PDB file of C-alpha atoms and ligand atoms in Angstrom:
ATOM      1  CA  UNK A  14      16.116  41.357   8.561  1.00  0.00           C
ATOM      2  CA  UNK A  15      15.717  45.058   7.801  1.00  0.00           C
ATOM      3  CA  UNK A  16      17.430  47.709   9.963  1.00  0.00           C
ATOM      4  CA  UNK A  17      14.084  48.904  11.393  1.00  0.00           C
ATOM      5  CA  UNK A  18      13.277  45.346  12.451  1.00  0.00           C
ATOM      6  CA  UNK A  19      16.582  45.025  14.307  1.00  0.00           C
ATOM      7  CA  UNK A  20      15.897  48.420  15.913  1.00  0.00           C
ATOM      8  CA  UNK A  21      12.463  47.205  16.950  1.00  0.00           C
ATOM      9  CA  UNK A  22      13.834  44.101  18.696  1.00  0.00           C
ATOM     10  CA  UNK A  23      16.425  46.224  20.519  1.00  0.00           C
ATOM     11  CA  UNK A  24      13.708  48.682  21.516  1.00  0.00           C
ATOM     12  CA  UNK A  25      11.457  45.869  22.811  1.00  0.00           C
ATOM     13  CA  UNK A  26      14.290  44.378  24.897  1.00  0.00           C
ATOM     14  CA  UNK A  27      15.243  47.804  26.238  1.00  0.00           C
ATOM     15  CA  UNK A  28      11.624  48.483  27.291  1.00  0.00           C
ATOM     16  CA  UNK A  29      11.376  45.051  28.944  1.00  0.00           C
ATOM     17  CA  UNK A  30       8.572  44.228  26.527  1.00  0.00           C
ATOM     18  CA  UNK A  31      10.508  41.267  25.140  1.00  0.00           C
ATOM     19  CA  UNK A  32      11.672  39.107  28.018  1.00  0.00           C
ATOM     20  CA  UNK A  33      13.255  35.695  28.387  1.00  0.00           C
ATOM     21  CA  UNK A  34      12.454  33.224  31.183  1.00  0.00           C
ATOM     22  CA  UNK A  35       9.465  30.919  31.677  1.00  0.00           C
ATOM     23  CA  UNK A  36       5.974  32.109  30.776  1.00  0.00           C
ATOM     24  CA  UNK A  37       2.655  30.296  30.551  1.00  0.00           C
ATOM     25  CA  UNK A  38       0.766  31.490  27.476  1.00  0.00           C
ATOM     26  CA  UNK A  39      -2.933  31.875  26.870  1.00  0.00           C
ATOM     27  CA  UNK A  40      -2.755  28.627  24.863  1.00  0.00           C
ATOM     28  CA  UNK A  41      -1.281  26.828  27.905  1.00  0.00           C
ATOM     29  CA  UNK A  42       2.100  26.440  26.192  1.00  0.00           C
ATOM     30  CA  UNK A  43       5.073  27.222  28.446  1.00  0.00           C
ATOM     31  CA  UNK A  44       7.319  29.585  26.514  1.00  0.00           C
ATOM     32  CA  UNK A  45      10.925  30.707  27.132  1.00  0.00           C
ATOM     33  CA  UNK A  46      10.074  34.193  25.911  1.00  0.00           C
ATOM     34  CA  UNK A  47       7.200  36.632  26.161  1.00  0.00           C
ATOM     35  CA  UNK A  48       6.286  39.851  24.429  1.00  0.00           C
ATOM     36  CA  UNK A  49       4.243  42.179  26.652  1.00  0.00           C
ATOM     37  CA  UNK A  50       3.158  45.129  24.501  1.00  0.00           C
ATOM     38  CA  UNK A  51       1.481  46.697  27.559  1.00  0.00           C
ATOM     39  CA  UNK A  52       4.940  47.686  28.767  1.00  0.00           C
ATOM     40  CA  UNK A  53       5.370  50.236  26.000  1.00  0.00           C
ATOM     41  CA  UNK A  54       4.175  52.546  28.704  1.00  0.00           C
ATOM     42  CA  UNK A  55       5.389  56.091  28.153  1.00  0.00           C
ATOM     43  CA  UNK A  56       4.708  58.790  25.606  1.00  0.00           C
ATOM     44  CA  UNK A  57       8.068  58.315  23.980  1.00  0.00           C
ATOM     45  CA  UNK A  58       7.727  54.521  23.820  1.00  0.00           C
ATOM     46  CA  UNK A  59       4.236  54.774  22.292  1.00  0.00           C
ATOM     47  CA  UNK A  60       5.384  57.342  19.740  1.00  0.00           C
ATOM     48  CA  UNK A  61       8.276  55.102  18.673  1.00  0.00           C
ATOM     49  CA  UNK A  62       6.051  52.045  18.632  1.00  0.00           C
ATOM     50  CA  UNK A  63       3.605  53.767  16.298  1.00  0.00           C
ATOM     51  CA  UNK A  64       6.441  54.507  13.878  1.00  0.00           C
ATOM     52  CA  UNK A  65       7.371  50.816  13.731  1.00  0.00           C
ATOM     53  CA  UNK A  66       3.769  49.756  13.094  1.00  0.00           C
ATOM     54  CA  UNK A  67       3.372  52.454  10.448  1.00  0.00           C
ATOM     55  CA  UNK A  68       6.652  51.537   8.720  1.00  0.00           C
ATOM     56  CA  UNK A  69       5.649  47.906   8.568  1.00  0.00           C
ATOM     57  CA  UNK A  70       2.192  48.756   7.231  1.00  0.00           C
ATOM     58  CA  UNK A  71       3.554  51.062   4.529  1.00  0.00           C
ATOM     59  CA  UNK A  72       6.082  48.466   3.469  1.00  0.00           C
ATOM     60  CA  UNK A  73       3.418  45.759   3.178  1.00  0.00           C
ATOM     61  CA  UNK A  74       1.458  47.985   0.783  1.00  0.00           C
ATOM     62  CA  UNK A  75      -1.923  46.374   1.540  1.00  0.00           C
ATOM     63  CA  UNK A  76      -4.917  48.598   0.682  1.00  0.00           C
ATOM     64  CA  UNK A  77      -7.316  49.441   3.534  1.00  0.00           C
ATOM     65  CA  UNK A  78      -9.949  52.044   4.476  1.00  0.00           C
ATOM     66  CA  UNK A  79      -9.913  52.119   8.258  1.00  0.00           C
ATOM     67  CA  UNK A  80      -7.734  50.999  11.184  1.00  0.00           C
ATOM     68  CA  UNK A  81      -9.401  48.949  13.910  1.00  0.00           C
ATOM     69  CA  UNK A  82      -7.979  48.592  17.440  1.00  0.00           C
ATOM     70  CA  UNK A  83      -9.673  45.717  19.290  1.00  0.00           C
ATOM     71  CA  UNK A  84     -10.211  46.304  23.034  1.00  0.00           C
ATOM     72  CA  UNK A  85      -8.235  46.586  25.129  1.00  0.00           C
ATOM     73  CA  UNK A  86      -4.664  46.247  23.985  1.00  0.00           C
ATOM     74  CA  UNK A  87      -5.356  47.088  20.353  1.00  0.00           C
ATOM     75  CA  UNK A  88      -6.723  50.527  21.243  1.00  0.00           C
ATOM     76  CA  UNK A  89      -3.459  52.395  21.953  1.00  0.00           C
ATOM     77  CA  UNK A  90      -1.759  50.411  19.190  1.00  0.00           C
ATOM     78  CA  UNK A  91      -4.227  51.527  16.519  1.00  0.00           C
ATOM     79  CA  UNK A  92      -4.178  55.065  17.911  1.00  0.00           C
ATOM     80  CA  UNK A  93      -0.422  55.464  17.800  1.00  0.00           C
ATOM     81  CA  UNK A  94      -0.295  53.840  14.346  1.00  0.00           C
ATOM     82  CA  UNK A  95      -2.857  56.345  13.028  1.00  0.00           C
ATOM     83  CA  UNK A  96      -0.819  59.230  14.464  1.00  0.00           C
ATOM     84  CA  UNK A  97       2.436  57.896  12.975  1.00  0.00           C
ATOM     85  CA  UNK A  98       0.819  57.352   9.555  1.00  0.00           C
ATOM     86  CA  UNK A  99      -0.147  61.011   9.570  1.00  0.00           C
ATOM     87  CA  UNK A 100       3.062  62.425  11.071  1.00  0.00           C
ATOM     88  CA  UNK A 101       5.552  60.313   9.143  1.00  0.00           C
ATOM     89  CA  UNK A 102       3.780  59.134   5.979  1.00  0.00           C
ATOM     90  CA  UNK A 103       1.388  61.991   5.299  1.00  0.00           C
ATOM     91  CA  UNK A 104      -1.552  59.597   5.417  1.00  0.00           C
ATOM     92  CA  UNK A 105      -4.675  60.645   7.295  1.00  0.00           C
ATOM     93  CA  UNK A 106      -6.567  57.443   7.974  1.00  0.00           C
ATOM     94  CA  UNK A 107      -9.796  56.922   9.965  1.00  0.00           C
ATOM     95  CA  UNK A 108      -9.636  54.669  13.000  1.00  0.00           C
ATOM     96  CA  UNK A 109     -12.154  52.942  15.247  1.00  0.00           C
ATOM     97  CA  UNK A 110     -12.031  50.830  18.405  1.00  0.00           C
ATOM     98  CA  UNK A 111     -14.557  48.786  20.347  1.00  0.00           C
ATOM     99  CA  UNK A 112     -15.644  48.637  23.969  1.00  0.00           C
ATOM    100  CA  UNK A 113     -15.867  45.247  25.619  1.00  0.00           C
ATOM    101  CA  UNK A 114     -19.182  46.240  27.244  1.00  0.00           C
ATOM    102  CA  UNK A 115     -21.784  47.863  24.984  1.00  0.00           C
ATOM    103  CA  UNK A 116     -22.889  51.270  26.281  1.00  0.00           C
ATOM    104  CA  UNK A 117     -26.652  51.609  26.790  1.00  0.00           C
ATOM    105  CA  UNK A 118     -26.832  55.400  27.295  1.00  0.00           C
ATOM    106  CA  UNK A 119     -25.484  58.430  25.446  1.00  0.00           C
ATOM    107  CA  UNK A 120     -24.380  57.555  21.949  1.00  0.00           C
ATOM    108  CA  UNK A 121     -24.757  53.834  22.814  1.00  0.00           C
ATOM    109  CA  UNK A 122     -23.183  50.888  21.053  1.00  0.00           C
ATOM    110  CA  UNK A 123     -19.795  49.265  21.347  1.00  0.00           C
ATOM    111  CA  UNK A 124     -17.806  51.042  18.628  1.00  0.00           C
ATOM    112  CA  UNK A 125     -16.032  54.360  19.091  1.00  0.00           C
ATOM    113  CA  UNK A 126     -14.473  56.492  16.356  1.00  0.00           C
ATOM    114  CA  UNK A 127     -14.864  56.157  12.601  1.00  0.00           C
ATOM    115  CA  UNK A 128     -17.372  53.752  11.003  1.00  0.00           C
ATOM    116  CA  UNK A 129     -16.286  50.127  10.967  1.00  0.00           C
ATOM    117  CA  UNK A 130     -16.899  49.803   7.243  1.00  0.00           C
ATOM    118  CA  UNK A 131     -15.058  48.949   4.060  1.00  0.00           C
ATOM    119  CA  UNK A 132     -11.656  47.262   4.202  1.00  0.00           C
ATOM    120  CA  UNK A 133     -10.536  47.013   7.822  1.00  0.00           C
ATOM    121  CA  UNK A 134      -6.907  46.802   8.922  1.00  0.00           C
ATOM    122  CA  UNK A 135      -6.843  45.244  12.398  1.00  0.00           C
ATOM    123  CA  UNK A 136      -4.019  46.333  14.682  1.00  0.00           C
ATOM    124  CA  UNK A 137      -3.052  43.932  17.450  1.00  0.00           C
ATOM    125  CA  UNK A 138      -0.036  42.841  19.484  1.00  0.00           C
ATOM    126  CA  UNK A 139       0.808  39.154  19.084  1.00  0.00           C
ATOM    127  CA  UNK A 140      -0.577  36.040  17.432  1.00  0.00           C
ATOM    128  CA  UNK A 141       0.323  32.713  19.028  1.00  0.00           C
ATOM    129  CA  UNK A 142      -2.362  30.080  18.430  1.00  0.00           C
ATOM    130  CA  UNK A 143      -4.794  32.500  16.768  1.00  0.00           C
ATOM    131  CA  UNK A 144      -7.625  32.429  19.328  1.00  0.00           C
ATOM    132  CA  UNK A 145      -7.725  36.172  20.086  1.00  0.00           C
ATOM    133  CA  UNK A 146      -7.742  37.232  16.451  1.00  0.00           C
ATOM    134  CA  UNK A 147     -10.663  34.933  15.618  1.00  0.00           C
ATOM    135  CA  UNK A 148     -12.769  36.761  18.222  1.00  0.00           C
ATOM    136  CA  UNK A 149     -11.901  40.052  16.522  1.00  0.00           C
ATOM    137  CA  UNK A 150     -12.919  38.702  13.127  1.00  0.00           C
ATOM    138  CA  UNK A 151     -16.423  38.075  14.465  1.00  0.00           C
ATOM    139  CA  UNK A 152     -16.804  41.811  15.255  1.00  0.00           C
ATOM    140  CA  UNK A 153     -15.848  42.730  11.679  1.00  0.00           C
ATOM    141  CA  UNK A 154     -18.223  40.177  10.217  1.00  0.00           C
ATOM    142  CA  UNK A 155     -21.077  41.469  12.403  1.00  0.00           C
ATOM    143  CA  UNK A 156     -20.446  44.985  11.081  1.00  0.00           C
ATOM    144  CA  UNK A 157     -20.601  43.673   7.493  1.00  0.00           C
ATOM    145  CA  UNK A 158     -17.162  45.118   6.901  1.00  0.00           C
ATOM    146  CA  UNK A 159     -14.415  43.183   5.152  1.00  0.00           C
ATOM    147  CA  UNK A 160     -11.003  42.398   6.604  1.00  0.00           C
ATOM    148  CA  UNK A 161      -8.094  44.013   4.744  1.00  0.00           C
ATOM    149  CA  UNK A 162      -5.460  42.400   6.949  1.00  0.00           C
ATOM    150  CA  UNK A 163      -3.998  42.167  10.421  1.00  0.00           C
ATOM    151  CA  UNK A 164      -0.973  44.135  11.534  1.00  0.00           C
ATOM    152  CA  UNK A 165       0.810  42.817  14.616  1.00  0.00           C
ATOM    153  CA  UNK A 166       4.125  43.442  16.354  1.00  0.00           C
ATOM    154  CA  UNK A 167       5.207  39.812  16.634  1.00  0.00           C
ATOM    155  CA  UNK A 168       4.460  36.636  14.711  1.00  0.00           C
ATOM    156  CA  UNK A 169       5.458  33.860  17.123  1.00  0.00           C
ATOM    157  CA  UNK A 170       5.375  31.366  14.220  1.00  0.00           C
ATOM    158  CA  UNK A 171       3.598  28.672  16.177  1.00  0.00           C
ATOM    159  CA  UNK A 172       1.293  25.911  15.057  1.00  0.00           C
ATOM    160  CA  UNK A 173      -2.395  26.721  15.111  1.00  0.00           C
ATOM    161  CA  UNK A 174      -5.084  24.056  15.200  1.00  0.00           C
ATOM    162  CA  UNK A 175      -3.403  21.849  12.594  1.00  0.00           C
ATOM    163  CA  UNK A 176      -0.003  21.620  10.945  1.00  0.00           C
ATOM    164  CA  UNK A 177      -0.032  25.133   9.477  1.00  0.00           C
ATOM    165  CA  UNK A 178       1.077  28.107  11.538  1.00  0.00           C
ATOM    166  CA  UNK A 179      -1.679  29.935  13.377  1.00  0.00           C
ATOM    167  CA  UNK A 180      -1.099  32.861  11.058  1.00  0.00           C
ATOM    168  CA  UNK A 181      -1.293  30.742   7.907  1.00  0.00           C
ATOM    169  CA  UNK A 182      -4.615  29.394   9.210  1.00  0.00           C
ATOM    170  CA  UNK A 183      -5.916  32.910   9.804  1.00  0.00           C
ATOM    171  CA  UNK A 184      -4.792  33.977   6.313  1.00  0.00           C
ATOM    172  CA  UNK A 185      -6.470  30.945   4.780  1.00  0.00           C
ATOM    173  CA  UNK A 186      -9.702  31.146   6.786  1.00  0.00           C
ATOM    174  CA  UNK A 187     -10.276  34.871   6.318  1.00  0.00           C
ATOM    175  CA  UNK A 188      -8.554  35.464   2.978  1.00  0.00           C
ATOM    176  CA  UNK A 189      -6.349  38.300   4.182  1.00  0.00           C
ATOM    177  CA  UNK A 190      -2.663  38.869   4.859  1.00  0.00           C
ATOM    178  CA  UNK A 191      -1.106  39.058   8.332  1.00  0.00           C
ATOM    179  CA  UNK A 192       1.694  41.606   8.520  1.00  0.00           C
ATOM    180  CA  UNK A 193       4.127  41.582  11.427  1.00  0.00           C
ATOM    181  CA  UNK A 194       6.871  44.009  12.389  1.00  0.00           C
ATOM    182  CA  UNK A 195       9.032  41.023  13.361  1.00  0.00           C
ATOM    183  CA  UNK A 196       8.725  37.248  13.616  1.00  0.00           C
ATOM    184  CA  UNK A 197      10.321  34.668  15.881  1.00  0.00           C
ATOM    185  CA  UNK A 198      12.906  34.041  13.130  1.00  0.00           C
ATOM    186  CA  UNK A 199      14.014  37.654  13.375  1.00  0.00           C
ATOM    187  CA  UNK A 200      14.350  37.400  17.152  1.00  0.00           C
ATOM    188  CA  UNK A 201      16.446  34.242  16.748  1.00  0.00           C
ATOM    189  CA  UNK A 202      18.659  35.950  14.175  1.00  0.00           C
ATOM    190  CA  UNK A 203      19.089  38.870  16.550  1.00  0.00           C
ATOM    191  CA  UNK A 204      20.018  36.586  19.484  1.00  0.00           C
ATOM    192  CA  UNK A 205      22.533  34.699  17.318  1.00  0.00           C
ATOM    193  CA  UNK A 206      24.175  37.975  16.253  1.00  0.00           C
ATOM    194  CA  UNK A 207      24.878  39.065  19.830  1.00  0.00           C
ATOM    195  CA  UNK A 208      28.191  38.034  21.288  1.00  0.00           C
ATOM    196  CA  UNK A 209      26.693  37.160  24.652  1.00  0.00           C
ATOM    197  CA  UNK A 210      26.579  33.870  26.576  1.00  0.00           C
ATOM    198  CA  UNK A 211      23.284  34.993  28.126  1.00  0.00           C
ATOM    199  CA  UNK A 212      21.669  35.516  24.724  1.00  0.00           C
ATOM    200  CA  UNK A 213      23.166  32.235  23.476  1.00  0.00           C
ATOM    201  CA  UNK A 214      21.362  30.485  26.341  1.00  0.00           C
ATOM    202  CA  UNK A 215      18.100  32.219  25.448  1.00  0.00           C
ATOM    203  CA  UNK A 216      18.558  31.139  21.842  1.00  0.00           C
ATOM    204  CA  UNK A 217      18.944  27.485  22.878  1.00  0.00           C
ATOM    205  CA  UNK A 218      15.761  27.655  24.927  1.00  0.00           C
ATOM    206  CA  UNK A 219      13.849  29.315  22.083  1.00  0.00           C
ATOM    207  CA  UNK A 220      15.104  26.681  19.598  1.00  0.00           C
ATOM    208  CA  UNK A 221      13.889  23.865  21.842  1.00  0.00           C
ATOM    209  CA  UNK A 222      10.491  25.568  22.166  1.00  0.00           C
ATOM    210  CA  UNK A 223      10.246  26.074  18.420  1.00  0.00           C
ATOM    211  CA  UNK A 224      11.007  22.374  17.850  1.00  0.00           C
ATOM    212  CA  UNK A 225       7.966  21.583  19.977  1.00  0.00           C
ATOM    213  CA  UNK A 226       5.434  24.204  18.876  1.00  0.00           C
ATOM    214  CA  UNK A 227       6.867  25.953  15.853  1.00  0.00           C
ATOM    215  CA  UNK A 228       6.177  25.422  12.196  1.00  0.00           C
TER     216      UNK A 228
HETATM  217  P1  OMP B   5      -3.482  33.589  20.765  1.00  0.00           P
HETATM  218  O1  OMP B   5      -4.910  33.955  21.100  1.00  0.00           O
HETATM  219  O2  OMP B   5      -3.103  32.194  21.210  1.00  0.00           O
HETATM  220  O3  OMP B   5      -3.119  33.869  19.328  1.00  0.00           O
HETATM  221  O4  OMP B   5      -2.548  34.500  21.683  1.00  0.00           O
HETATM  222  C1  OMP B   5      -2.396  35.861  21.455  1.00  0.00           C
HETATM  223  C2  OMP B   5      -2.572  36.642  22.743  1.00  0.00           C
HETATM  224  O5  OMP B   5      -1.752  36.103  23.783  1.00  0.00           O
HETATM  225  C3  OMP B   5      -2.103  38.053  22.617  1.00  0.00           C
HETATM  226  O6  OMP B   5      -3.128  38.918  22.182  1.00  0.00           O
HETATM  227  C4  OMP B   5      -1.649  38.363  24.038  1.00  0.00           C
HETATM  228  O7  OMP B   5      -2.725  38.732  24.854  1.00  0.00           O
HETATM  229  C5  OMP B   5      -1.073  37.066  24.570  1.00  0.00           C
HETATM  230  N1  OMP B   5       0.420  36.911  24.431  1.00  0.00           N
HETATM  231  C6  OMP B   5       1.259  38.025  24.448  1.00  0.00           C
HETATM  232  O8  OMP B   5       0.846  39.156  24.701  1.00  0.00           O
HETATM  233  N2  OMP B   5       2.600  37.867  24.196  1.00  0.00           N
HETATM  234  C7  OMP B   5       3.183  36.668  23.953  1.00  0.00           C
HETATM  235  O9  OMP B   5       4.414  36.601  23.730  1.00  0.00           O
HETATM  236  C8  OMP B   5       2.342  35.534  23.967  1.00  0.00           C
HETATM  237  C9  OMP B   5       0.985  35.656  24.263  1.00  0.00           C
HETATM  238  C10 OMP B   5       0.220  34.422  24.473  1.00  0.00           C
HETATM  239  O10 OMP B   5      -0.341  34.261  25.573  1.00  0.00           O
HETATM  240  O11 OMP B   5       0.274  33.546  23.588  1.00  0.00           O
END
């Protein structure tokens, strides 16, 4: 694990974004941990978050033309990533987001910002079973753009529809890489490093969950 990844996990715990307990996921799985990116909810938190996304994207070195933030949660994520790419990596990159409801007046349409064209880097929060990201892929296909990759905060490393991980399935089905700031493995490493009975308990619960749903 790289230092910025450890910093990111600490930051997520500190902001209450990464929590341990009992959570029912979109997939119906009951998970001992949850990552709620919506709780990065101040200017400072968003600014820091953007730096982590940007660092991870630069490190992955995947070529792209435009950032895409899928509504709703992807919108601030793509925005703060675009700002951090400019402020910290001297890279001015176009970005676009979509509305969930198409607008019928004014400029119309469901896309706002730059053109959704060329190689699109999708910015999202979490992939568990891969359902949400497949809906996003349909928007890119409709625009006749091509996916450059997906950048997310957390890869939960869970099984998708078959024996592969949901992310491996997405990579295979759409021929693009999925980049994550951290994965479940990193969170487990972090928990194991802490000298805390509370974190040791969380680690046990996460291990049991991974035995059931992990890859
Ligand atoms: P999948 O569609 O199963 O890949 O789940 C991904 C979505 O679930 C994310 O976009 C979130 O809306 C939500 N989610 C989280 O935000 N954090 C988690 O830790 C887990 C989930 C989830 O429900 O699986």
